[in-house]
XYZ file of C-alpha atoms in Angstrom:
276
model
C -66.239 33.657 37.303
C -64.331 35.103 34.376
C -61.221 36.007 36.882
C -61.586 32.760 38.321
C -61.315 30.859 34.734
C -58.134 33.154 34.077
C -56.536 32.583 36.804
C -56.766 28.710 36.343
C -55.532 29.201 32.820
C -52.657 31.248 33.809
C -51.843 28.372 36.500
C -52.293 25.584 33.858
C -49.591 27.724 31.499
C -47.165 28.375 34.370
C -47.526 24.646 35.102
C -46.935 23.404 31.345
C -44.148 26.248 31.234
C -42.437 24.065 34.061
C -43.311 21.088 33.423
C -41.492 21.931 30.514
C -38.196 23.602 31.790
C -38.210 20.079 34.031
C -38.076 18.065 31.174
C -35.701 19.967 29.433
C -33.401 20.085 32.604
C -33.703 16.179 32.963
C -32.919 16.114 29.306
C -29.956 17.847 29.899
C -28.806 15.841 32.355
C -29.491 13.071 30.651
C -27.595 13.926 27.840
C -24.357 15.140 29.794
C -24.534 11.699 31.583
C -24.715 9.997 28.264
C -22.403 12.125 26.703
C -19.913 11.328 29.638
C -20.623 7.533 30.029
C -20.502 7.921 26.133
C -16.483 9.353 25.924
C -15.559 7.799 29.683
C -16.069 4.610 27.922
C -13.938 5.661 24.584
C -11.268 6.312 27.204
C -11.464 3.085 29.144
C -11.245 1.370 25.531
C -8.650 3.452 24.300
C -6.645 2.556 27.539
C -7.525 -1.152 27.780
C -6.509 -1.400 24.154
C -3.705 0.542 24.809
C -2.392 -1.506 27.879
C -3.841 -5.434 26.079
C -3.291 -4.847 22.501
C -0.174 -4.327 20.082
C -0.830 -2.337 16.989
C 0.857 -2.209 14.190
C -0.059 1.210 11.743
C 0.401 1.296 8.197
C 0.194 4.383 5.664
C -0.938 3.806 2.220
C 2.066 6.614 1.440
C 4.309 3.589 2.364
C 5.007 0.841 -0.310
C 4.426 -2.147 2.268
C 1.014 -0.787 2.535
C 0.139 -2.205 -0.680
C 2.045 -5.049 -0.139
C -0.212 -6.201 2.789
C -3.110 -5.561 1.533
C -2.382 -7.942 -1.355
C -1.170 -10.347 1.246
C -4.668 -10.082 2.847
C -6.908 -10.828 -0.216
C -4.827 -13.680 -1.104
C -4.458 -15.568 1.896
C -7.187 -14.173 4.169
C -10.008 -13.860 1.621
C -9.853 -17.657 0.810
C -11.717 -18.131 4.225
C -14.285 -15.278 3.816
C -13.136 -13.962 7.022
C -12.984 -10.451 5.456
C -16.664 -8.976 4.454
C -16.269 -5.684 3.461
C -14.418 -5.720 0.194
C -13.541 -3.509 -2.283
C -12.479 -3.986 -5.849
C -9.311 -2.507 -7.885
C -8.703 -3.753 -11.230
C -4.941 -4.172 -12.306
C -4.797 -2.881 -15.732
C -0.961 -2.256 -16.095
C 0.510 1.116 -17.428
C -0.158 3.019 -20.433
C 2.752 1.301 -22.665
C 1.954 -1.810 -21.526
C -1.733 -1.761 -21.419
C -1.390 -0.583 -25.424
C 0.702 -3.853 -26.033
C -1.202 -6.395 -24.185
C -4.470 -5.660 -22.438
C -6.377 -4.600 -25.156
C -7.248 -8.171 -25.382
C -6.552 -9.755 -22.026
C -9.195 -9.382 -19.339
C -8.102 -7.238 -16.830
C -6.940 -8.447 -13.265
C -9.342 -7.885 -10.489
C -8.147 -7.926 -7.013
C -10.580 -7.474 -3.829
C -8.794 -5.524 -1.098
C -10.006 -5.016 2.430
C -12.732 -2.120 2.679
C -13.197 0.654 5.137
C -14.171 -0.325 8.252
C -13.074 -3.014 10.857
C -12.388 -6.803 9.777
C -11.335 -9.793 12.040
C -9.214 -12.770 10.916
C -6.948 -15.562 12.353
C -3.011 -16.020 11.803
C -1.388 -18.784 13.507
C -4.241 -19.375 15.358
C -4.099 -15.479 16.536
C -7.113 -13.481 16.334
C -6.241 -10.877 14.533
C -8.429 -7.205 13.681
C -7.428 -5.587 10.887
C -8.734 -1.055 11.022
C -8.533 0.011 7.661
C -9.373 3.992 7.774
C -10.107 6.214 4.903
C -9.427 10.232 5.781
C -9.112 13.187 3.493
C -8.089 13.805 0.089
C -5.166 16.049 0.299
C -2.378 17.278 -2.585
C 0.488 15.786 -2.603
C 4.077 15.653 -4.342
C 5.662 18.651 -6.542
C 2.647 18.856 -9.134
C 0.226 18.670 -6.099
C -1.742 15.574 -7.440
C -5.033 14.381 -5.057
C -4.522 11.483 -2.848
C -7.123 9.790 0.008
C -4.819 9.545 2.575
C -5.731 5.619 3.772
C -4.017 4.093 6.372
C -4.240 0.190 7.659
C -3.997 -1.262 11.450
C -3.444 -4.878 12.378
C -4.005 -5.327 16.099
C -4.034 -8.563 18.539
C -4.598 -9.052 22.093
C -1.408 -9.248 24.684
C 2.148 -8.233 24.019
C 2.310 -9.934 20.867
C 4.450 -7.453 18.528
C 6.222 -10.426 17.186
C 2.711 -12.092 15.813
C 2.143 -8.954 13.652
C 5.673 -8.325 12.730
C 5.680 -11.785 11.383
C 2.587 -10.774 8.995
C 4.619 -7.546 7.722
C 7.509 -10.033 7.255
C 5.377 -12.809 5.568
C 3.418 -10.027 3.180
C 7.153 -8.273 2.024
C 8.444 -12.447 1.442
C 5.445 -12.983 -0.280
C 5.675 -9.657 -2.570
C 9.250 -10.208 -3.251
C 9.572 -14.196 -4.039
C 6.586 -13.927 -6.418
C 9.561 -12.234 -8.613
C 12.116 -13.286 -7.378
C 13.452 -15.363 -10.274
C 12.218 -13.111 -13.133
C 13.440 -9.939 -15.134
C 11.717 -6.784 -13.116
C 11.460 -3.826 -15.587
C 11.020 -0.105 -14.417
C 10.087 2.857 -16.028
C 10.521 6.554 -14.616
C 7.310 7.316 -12.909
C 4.738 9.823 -15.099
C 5.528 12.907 -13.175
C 9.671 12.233 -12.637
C 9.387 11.394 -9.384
C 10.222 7.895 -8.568
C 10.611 4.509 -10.256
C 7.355 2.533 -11.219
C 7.709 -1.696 -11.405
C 5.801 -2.028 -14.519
C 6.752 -5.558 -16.112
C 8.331 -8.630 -14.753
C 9.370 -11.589 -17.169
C 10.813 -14.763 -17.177
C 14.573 -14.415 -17.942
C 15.814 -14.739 -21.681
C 18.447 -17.263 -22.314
C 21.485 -16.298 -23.670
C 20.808 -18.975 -26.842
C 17.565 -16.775 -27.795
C 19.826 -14.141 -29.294
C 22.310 -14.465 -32.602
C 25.803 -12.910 -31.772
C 29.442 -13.251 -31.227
C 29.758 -16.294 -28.785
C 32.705 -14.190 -27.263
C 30.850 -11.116 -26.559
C 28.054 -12.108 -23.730
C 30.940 -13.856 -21.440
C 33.051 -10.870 -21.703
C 30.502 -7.889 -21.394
C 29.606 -10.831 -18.133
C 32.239 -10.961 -16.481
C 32.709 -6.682 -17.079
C 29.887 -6.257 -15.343
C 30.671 -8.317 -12.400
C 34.280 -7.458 -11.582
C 32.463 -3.578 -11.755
C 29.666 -4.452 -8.725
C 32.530 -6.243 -6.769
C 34.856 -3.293 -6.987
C 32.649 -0.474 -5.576
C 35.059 0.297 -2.434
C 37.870 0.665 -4.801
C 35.532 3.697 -6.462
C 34.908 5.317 -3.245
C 38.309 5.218 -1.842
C 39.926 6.730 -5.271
C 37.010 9.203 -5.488
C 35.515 8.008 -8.425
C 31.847 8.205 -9.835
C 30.810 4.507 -9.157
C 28.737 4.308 -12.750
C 29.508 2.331 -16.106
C 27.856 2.711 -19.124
C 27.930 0.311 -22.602
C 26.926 2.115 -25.522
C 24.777 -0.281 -28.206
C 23.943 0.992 -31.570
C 22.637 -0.337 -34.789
C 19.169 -0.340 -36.060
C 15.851 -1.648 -34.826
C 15.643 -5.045 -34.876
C 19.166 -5.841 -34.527
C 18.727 -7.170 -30.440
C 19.778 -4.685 -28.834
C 16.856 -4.537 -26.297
C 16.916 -8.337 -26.011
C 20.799 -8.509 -25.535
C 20.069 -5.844 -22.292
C 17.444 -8.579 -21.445
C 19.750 -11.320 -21.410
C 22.137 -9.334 -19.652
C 20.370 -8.240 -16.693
C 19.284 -11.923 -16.299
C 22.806 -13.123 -16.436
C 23.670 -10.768 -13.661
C 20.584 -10.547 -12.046
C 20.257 -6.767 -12.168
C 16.867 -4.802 -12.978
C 16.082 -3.186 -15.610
C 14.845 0.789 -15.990
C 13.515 2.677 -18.923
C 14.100 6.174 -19.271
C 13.406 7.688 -22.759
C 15.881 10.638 -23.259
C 13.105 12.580 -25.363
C 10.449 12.287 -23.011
C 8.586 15.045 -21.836
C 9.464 13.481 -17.943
């Protein structure tokens, strides 16, 4: 009896054992298949898409990336078609944040957020990808920066329909300042030009100086930006410079003001002594 009982116990363990190497195989399988159907079907999607979409890619390392974004939370947000939101408040740079936000209430602007949104333009259904990767160093003082990037797609060959967006967020960006004074200052590391300020024009009859001067400094500056090709065919540096002095208070900021309006120029700060 006892080698009877031990052999039906070592049959029930060799049974369980495959029983179990059974399941595990059909597991296996399982998985593979999954696995397969799982990437066969990425493939199929990434071809479909491929063959009846048109995508249009945008890298938050570009300057129209911001631009379109903007566009998106102030046309597209109105109709709550965008869910996923997140929020950046506009607080101005350091200078100008000293002079006037220490009592103003700070701008907040809701942007797309990670993940995939839907919305309509001119009746176009349009999906908007907005991907988030990794934080990497970039520029000469290797500063951290999530590298972001933002994909508007539609159905068919319909380039144009998403060009049109790019076209209608860079109008949109540059009309809004179109008819004002847009100030620059060097950006804090030296490396490119930051649009910090943008104000109405001044009027010539703000400022209290010889009626003569303006017209003639005016019309200076003008025959100089229509004579450029006459600087490059002599060989000359294309630059003028106007020297104002005189203590502060006198206008000599406001005169540059009224100046850049007259000729519709920008205007850029760069202080000499700066540690940039």
């Amino acid at each position: 009896r006892g080698k009877e009982s031990g052999r039906k116990m070592e049959k029930t363990l060799q049974d369980a054992v495959h029983d179990m190497v059974r399941t595990s195989i059909y597991l296996a399988i399982a998985g593979s298949i999954t696995t397969g159907i799982y990437f066969l079907g990425r493939i199929c999607y990434q071809q479909i898409s491929r063959y009846m979409m048109s995508t249009i890619t945008i890298h938050n390392s570009d300057q129209s990336y911001e631009w379109v974004m903007k566009w998106l939370s102030e046309t597209k947000l109105e109709k709550s078609q965008l869910r996923q939101l997140e929020v950046k408040l506009e607080r101005g740079r350091v200078w100008k944040r000293k002079v006037e936000y220490d009592k103003d209430r700070p701008v907040v602007n809701y942007f797309p957020g990670p993940g995939v949104h839907t919305t309509y333009h001119n009746k176009h259904k349009i999906f908007v990808w907005h991907r988030v990767g990794q934080t990497i160093a970039v520029g000469l003082d290797k500063q951290p920066r999530k590298m972001e990037t933002l994909t508007l797609g539609c159905y068919g060959d319909a380039t144009d329909i998403l060009k049109s967006i790019i076209e209608e967020a860079v109008d949109s960006y540059v009309n809004q300042d179109r008819d004002k004074t847009n100030i620059y200052q060097i950006h804090e590391r030296g490396q490119w030009w930051d649009k910090c300020l943008s104000k109405v024009p001044r009027p010539s009859s703000s400022l209290i100086m010889d009626k003569d001067l303006l017209p003639e400094l005016v019309r200076d500056v003008e025959e100089f930006l229509d004579r450029s090709d006459w600087y490059n065919n002599c060989g000359v540096p294309y630059r003028r410079g106007y020297l104002l002095y005189g203590p502060p208070g006198n206008g000599k900021t406001s005169f540059v003001q009224v100046l850049a309006a007259k000729v519709g120029l920008k205007i850029c700060l760069l202080n000499l002594s700066g540690q940039n």
